[in-house]
Amino acid sequence: MPAPRIIRMAMLGFLASAMLATSTFAEPQQGEQIVLSSTEHHAPGAGAQGFSALDTEKIRETEEKYVFETEVSKIMKIIINSLYKNRDIFLRELISNASDALDKIRFMSLTDSASMSTNSNLNISITADPVARTLTITDSGVGMTRQQLKDNLGTIAKSGTSEFLSKMEESKKDDVSLIGQFGVGFYSVFLVADRVTVASKSNDDPAQHVWVSDAVNDFTIAEDPRGNTLGRGSQITLHLKEDAVEFLEPSNVESLISKYSEFINFPIFLWKGHNETIISEKSETLESNDDVEEEEIDSEKTEPEELTEEVWEWSQINTQKPIWTRSPKDITEEEYVEFYKTFTKSNDGDPIAWSHFKGEGDVDFRSIMYIPPRPDANFYQSLASATNNVKLFIKRVFITDDVAGDFFPRWLSFLKAIVDAEDLPLNVSRETLQQHKTLKMISKRLVKKALDMFAQLAKNDEKKYSEFISHYGVALKYGAIESQSHRKKVASLLRFRSSQNAQDAVVGLDHYIERMKPDQKHIFYASGMTIEEIEQSPFLERLVADGYEVLYFVDPIDEMLMQNMPGYDGKSFSNIAKGDIKIGDDSDEAKAEHKELEETFKPLQNWLKSTLSEYIDKVTISKRLATSPMAIVTPEFGLTGHMEKLLAAQGMNAAQKEDALYKFMASQKKTLEVNPKHPIIKALLDQVESGEPDEDITQLVTVLYETTSIRSGFQVKDLRGFTQRIEEVVGKGVGAEVAKAPTLKKEEEEEEEEEPIVPEDLFVGGHDEL
Ligand SMILES: *[C@@H]1O[C@H](CO)[C@@H](O)[C@H](O)[C@H]1NC(C)=O
Ligand SMILES: *[C@@H]1O[C@H](CO)[C@@H](O)[C@H](O)[C@H]1NC(C)=O
Ligand SMILES: *[C@@H]1O[C@H](CO)[C@@H](O)[C@H](O)[C@H]1NC(C)=O
Ligand SMILES: *[C@@H]1O[C@H](CO)[C@@H](O)[C@H](O)[C@H]1NC(C)=O
């Protein structure tokens, strides 16, 4: 029989919609504090703030009227007119206020345990009533007495209010962050509400009171006719403006709570509904009563009714205690990684490392800092400007992410961190924050902890550390340059390539020093554009052959680093392309032997010096060459070939070229070192000794000088002359007639030997001892 079934379906449908209708408006079962009106008890609108008509009448009879203090009025006007675009901040302000009130009572209860007994469940709960068009936020915090309601919400402007007013005017009136900083956030409720009711019960007042205002000029306070419904705490009911009904939608409210208050330290409950599927059992009952239509019954049996029921209940939005307040040993790696992804809103992989710690003693704070998997795309371009990489919380309330530069120096600004400080006032403004000495103290700790974190990583995880170095090595070098106080520590974290491992930057300075040869006094380094360029350098030969390790500098910043960091751990750095290099045997015998070589080669030295006088002013017998005939060495304060190239690449302007330091460095003539063991050099000596070498030999020596200069890292100055000379040599070799190439013009007369003047600022960067 189909009829009963149809009726049943219709009934179920009716039931479902009835359930839906009642459940939406059902009162949350949360004790007396719930104010949701229901259609049965009150006419829509009349009992809007949870008061019956009679209650409202009573309030009207007993209320006292107060006028807002002038500055408070001004603040309300400014907030209402200027923050309209950001009006959803009202919820953040109310939650943070509620959280404060909860913090206060929790703090009080530490010394007065009875104070908690009036309401021991510390939470924040939020409900929306679409019929009355109200949004209600309730906390079981410290609450306010009648006098406090009057003072806090209207008649006493806080210190800093006028500062707030002028700041708002300066900031072109839309700086949302200001209102939280100045503790005037409460008034943002009038962005969305045209009428606000605050019921509050404090332990210090026997009665619960109600504050009501429609933000015009005045507000009223009356004893709450409902009696003490809160036990303790405050309940703010917003009568939403017509255009603010979006805040009645629990899903909107939920996403706002998540956005602003995920890290509030007290549970935040939202009254919200969800659909649940219920399997109806009724078909079985049918079967026993009616066995006529077997088939149909069977199919009903196997296909029970599926009903959707809307269930309304309290749902906690901020489910976790803020991760940084938990003990590190209770937090899994996955949780740290998830938290990193959530708070940085990034999805580019797992952080390389993190550090979770607590600052105690002179400054109380907690922090988790992360090394991101890679720097932000523009990190190295914008090293000069700090990025928003630190989220500052004060007592679990999010304050700002706009103080990054104050926490980390720019070279560390690749780190992402949460800082939750206990010692800062919540109303602190950005400007006052920057002057706050607590901030400086926190910053100091953070930098130290960051360096510890790097050191730990270096010690414990070689692979991750080299990943870290590959992304952030250059930032650390900036650190070693910029930070006087941390230079030694940062320097110890640097990793370089070297003659022992040219492929990977894995050699630390401590490591290098450990394996220095006993007679070695300096840390040797060679710089170049590429590893290949360095490896073919004539300077390297002898050092490497003799077993010295040479660091390879291929980052442009390395030269700058050397200007600023002349030594490490008592050892100075020595550029193997510069000055006199002190290696090997310095016994008297060795010295005598060298002196003898100098004597022997004197004629060649003199001839070379006069032939190549345009480029060099000194010819010496080399100790550093093994297989090359000669090399060009830069004097201690001159520009190496690598530096010349770097400067050329940067494109120096006229003013920079006029710079005294540059002129001085550029004017330093090079030294030509010859290898006394090399057959070419020996043969040349013979030539010179048997009379002035002819023009052909001069030409060949010029070519040799030019190729040497290339290998020594310099650019050939006279490229045209150079190619012509090569062609002439090749021409002679193959027996072809080639036009005569120009010879190097010798200087007509010896220029006056000028003693170069060392500019005072040559030593910028500080040769401070490490
Ligand atoms: C909001 O917080 C301020 C600052 O803590 C306080 O003075 C005010 O009374 C609070 N307002 C409410 C409604 O709780
Ligand atoms: C929140 O705290 C109140 C007391 O203020 C309590 O009655 C209520 O049950 C709590 N809510 C939840 C969902 O735990
Ligand atoms: C912040 O509040 C403290 C007291 O809580 C007060 O001394 C200070 O002046 C306030 N600062 C500002 C900027 O309002
Ligand atoms: C439950 O389902 C009904 C019908 O699909 C829908 O109108 C309603 O919005 C849903 N309720 C919730 C809380 O998702």
XYZ file of N, CA and C in Angstrom, residues 409-502:
282
model
N 68.630 41.956 12.745
C 69.360 42.778 11.769
C 69.034 42.260 10.372
N 69.233 43.097 9.379
C 68.731 42.716 8.047
C 69.356 41.419 7.526
N 70.585 41.151 7.896
C 71.202 39.923 7.364
C 70.588 38.677 7.966
N 69.837 38.827 9.057
C 69.150 37.663 9.628
C 67.662 37.677 9.304
N 67.268 38.639 8.469
C 65.828 38.818 8.281
C 65.215 37.742 7.393
N 65.997 36.748 7.030
C 65.400 35.614 6.317
C 64.668 34.690 7.291
N 64.959 34.818 8.572
C 64.301 33.962 9.563
C 62.843 34.360 9.729
N 62.008 33.382 10.043
C 60.605 33.670 10.332
C 60.378 33.295 11.792
N 59.766 34.192 12.529
C 59.633 33.903 13.950
C 58.339 34.421 14.543
N 57.973 33.776 15.629
C 56.894 34.228 16.488
C 57.550 34.658 17.783
N 57.186 35.832 18.262
C 57.674 36.247 19.565
C 56.457 36.574 20.415
N 56.400 35.997 21.573
C 55.285 36.270 22.469
C 55.873 36.833 23.762
N 55.680 38.132 23.939
C 56.335 38.802 25.054
C 55.365 38.988 26.208
N 55.888 38.863 27.408
C 55.054 39.057 28.600
C 55.207 40.466 29.151
N 56.322 41.087 28.862
C 56.660 42.330 29.563
C 56.291 43.597 28.826
N 55.568 43.475 27.733
C 55.201 44.688 27.010
C 53.736 44.991 27.264
N 53.391 46.280 27.397
C 51.970 46.605 27.564
C 51.241 46.368 26.238
N 50.022 45.882 26.327
C 49.265 45.591 25.105
C 48.968 46.831 24.293
N 48.938 47.963 24.969
C 48.582 49.184 24.253
C 49.800 49.832 23.610
N 50.912 49.121 23.562
C 52.140 49.710 23.055
C 51.961 50.057 21.570
N 52.451 51.217 21.177
C 52.309 51.611 19.778
C 53.588 51.251 19.057
N 53.546 51.302 17.751
C 54.725 50.907 16.996
C 55.918 51.776 17.359
N 55.664 53.074 17.451
C 56.755 53.987 17.744
C 57.328 53.726 19.133
N 56.413 53.623 20.110
C 56.922 53.420 21.465
C 57.542 52.038 21.584
N 57.017 51.111 20.780
C 57.563 49.757 20.787
C 59.029 49.781 20.392
N 59.310 50.584 19.364
C 60.682 50.612 18.884
C 61.656 51.153 19.921
N 61.114 51.999 20.795
C 62.009 52.554 21.816
C 62.059 51.683 23.057
N 61.190 50.742 23.088
C 61.090 49.933 24.286
C 62.352 49.128 24.522
N 62.889 49.209 25.726
C 64.133 48.487 25.911
C 63.902 46.978 25.974
N 62.688 46.596 26.316
C 62.365 45.166 26.289
C 62.589 44.598 24.892
N 62.195 45.384 23.914
C 62.331 44.942 22.534
C 63.807 44.725 22.188
N 64.640 45.652 22.621
C 66.071 45.525 22.346
C 66.635 44.287 23.023
N 66.152 44.046 24.230
C 66.646 42.872 24.945
C 66.208 41.595 24.246
N 64.961 41.587 23.800
C 64.468 40.406 23.087
C 65.276 40.213 21.806
N 65.483 41.306 21.108
C 66.226 41.236 19.855
C 67.616 40.632 20.061
N 68.265 41.054 21.125
C 69.598 40.524 21.432
C 69.559 39.009 21.628
N 68.553 38.572 22.386
C 68.417 37.140 22.634
C 68.161 36.375 21.351
N 67.290 36.963 20.517
C 66.923 36.272 19.279
C 68.153 36.060 18.401
N 68.963 37.104 18.295
C 70.148 36.990 17.442
C 71.073 35.906 17.986
N 71.239 35.915 19.289
C 72.112 34.922 19.898
C 71.559 33.510 19.658
N 70.251 33.381 19.856
C 69.628 32.071 19.669
C 69.714 31.616 18.216
N 69.592 32.569 17.313
C 69.681 32.215 15.893
C 71.070 31.655 15.594
N 72.080 32.326 16.124
C 73.443 31.852 15.874
C 73.669 30.481 16.514
N 73.089 30.296 17.696
C 73.178 28.972 18.341
C 72.516 27.903 17.477
N 71.369 28.289 16.923
C 70.637 27.328 16.088
C 71.491 26.928 14.888
N 72.145 27.904 14.267
C 73.003 27.584 13.120
C 74.145 26.669 13.559
N 74.725 27.003 14.697
C 75.866 26.211 15.174
C 75.446 24.772 15.468
N 74.271 24.634 16.073
C 73.740 23.295 16.358
C 73.565 22.497 15.077
N 73.005 23.191 14.097
C 72.754 22.523 12.829
C 74.080 22.085 12.201
N 75.062 22.955 12.287
C 76.377 22.645 11.718
C 76.959 21.414 12.396
N 76.717 21.332 13.706
C 77.292 20.237 14.470
C 76.541 18.927 14.215
N 75.225 19.026 14.113
C 74.420 17.800 14.118
C 73.984 17.264 12.767
N 73.952 18.119 11.781
C 73.397 17.660 10.518
C 74.124 18.305 9.344
N 75.185 17.628 8.934
C 76.051 18.167 7.897
C 75.281 18.478 6.613
N 74.384 17.559 6.270
C 73.676 17.694 4.999
C 72.759 18.921 5.021
N 71.997 19.026 6.107
C 71.098 20.183 6.230
C 71.904 21.477 6.316
N 73.053 21.371 6.990
C 73.840 22.594 7.134
C 74.342 23.083 5.780
N 74.733 22.147 4.935
C 75.234 22.606 3.643
C 74.083 23.141 2.781
N 72.885 22.604 3.012
C 71.705 23.169 2.357
C 71.491 24.614 2.842
N 71.614 24.748 4.142
C 71.479 26.076 4.750
C 72.500 27.046 4.156
N 73.763 26.590 4.101
C 74.822 27.452 3.582
C 74.561 27.815 2.118
N 74.042 26.850 1.358
C 73.843 27.152 -0.051
C 72.795 28.248 -0.238
N 71.826 28.326 0.685
C 70.809 29.373 0.564
C 71.196 30.659 1.290
N 71.831 30.489 2.425
C 72.007 31.660 3.302
C 73.458 32.023 3.571
N 74.394 31.320 2.903
C 75.812 31.598 3.121
C 76.156 33.059 2.887
N 75.572 33.627 1.839
C 75.873 35.024 1.525
C 75.326 35.952 2.613
N 74.152 35.604 3.141
C 73.591 36.420 4.227
C 74.521 36.389 5.439
N 75.069 35.222 5.738
C 75.998 35.132 6.868
C 77.237 35.994 6.626
N 77.696 36.016 5.370
C 78.859 36.854 5.075
C 78.530 38.327 5.321
N 77.320 38.723 4.941
C 76.898 40.091 5.281
C 76.962 40.287 6.785
N 76.536 39.257 7.494
C 76.551 39.334 8.945
C 77.956 39.537 9.485
N 78.902 38.792 8.927
C 80.282 38.915 9.394
C 80.829 40.305 9.078
N 80.329 40.904 8.016
C 80.778 42.249 7.652
C 80.124 43.285 8.559
N 78.812 43.137 8.761
C 78.054 44.175 9.453
C 78.164 44.129 10.958
N 78.234 42.949 11.495
C 78.094 42.839 12.939
C 79.444 42.716 13.621
N 79.852 43.810 14.260
C 81.108 43.786 15.008
C 81.029 42.763 16.133
N 79.882 42.811 16.851
C 79.821 42.025 18.073
C 79.707 40.529 17.810
N 79.143 40.169 16.664
C 78.983 38.729 16.411
C 79.947 38.215 15.354
N 80.913 39.060 14.956
C 81.724 38.680 13.808
C 82.413 37.335 13.989
N 82.996 37.154 15.159
C 83.734 35.912 15.379
C 82.823 34.696 15.243
N 81.660 34.797 15.885
C 80.731 33.677 15.855
C 80.209 33.417 14.438
N 79.838 34.507 13.772
C 79.325 34.340 12.416
C 80.418 33.763 11.523
N 81.639 34.273 11.700
C 82.747 33.789 10.867
C 82.935 32.286 11.051
N 82.736 31.824 12.277
C 82.924 30.393 12.524
C 81.862 29.564 11.804
N 80.762 30.216 11.430
C 79.677 29.493 10.758
C 79.833 29.459 9.241
N 80.733 30.308 8.744
C 80.896 30.373 7.290
C 81.528 29.084 6.772
N 81.209 28.779 5.542
C 81.804 27.602 4.900
C 82.282 27.999 3.514
N 83.476 27.499 3.175
C 84.054 27.868 1.890
C 84.432 26.631 1.093
N 84.633 26.866 -0.192
C 85.289 25.841 -0.985
C 86.777 26.037 -0.792
N 87.533 25.015 -1.066
C 88.973 25.170 -0.916
C 89.685 24.220 -1.852
N 90.992 24.318 -1.856
C 91.765 23.435 -2.726
C 91.557 21.972 -2.328
N 91.058 21.733 -1.120
C 90.800 20.350 -0.722
C 89.391 19.879 -1.076
N 88.477 20.821 -1.253
C 87.150 20.445 -1.730
C 86.581 21.612 -2.532
N 86.857 21.568 -3.831
C 86.480 22.694 -4.680
C 85.002 22.657 -5.034
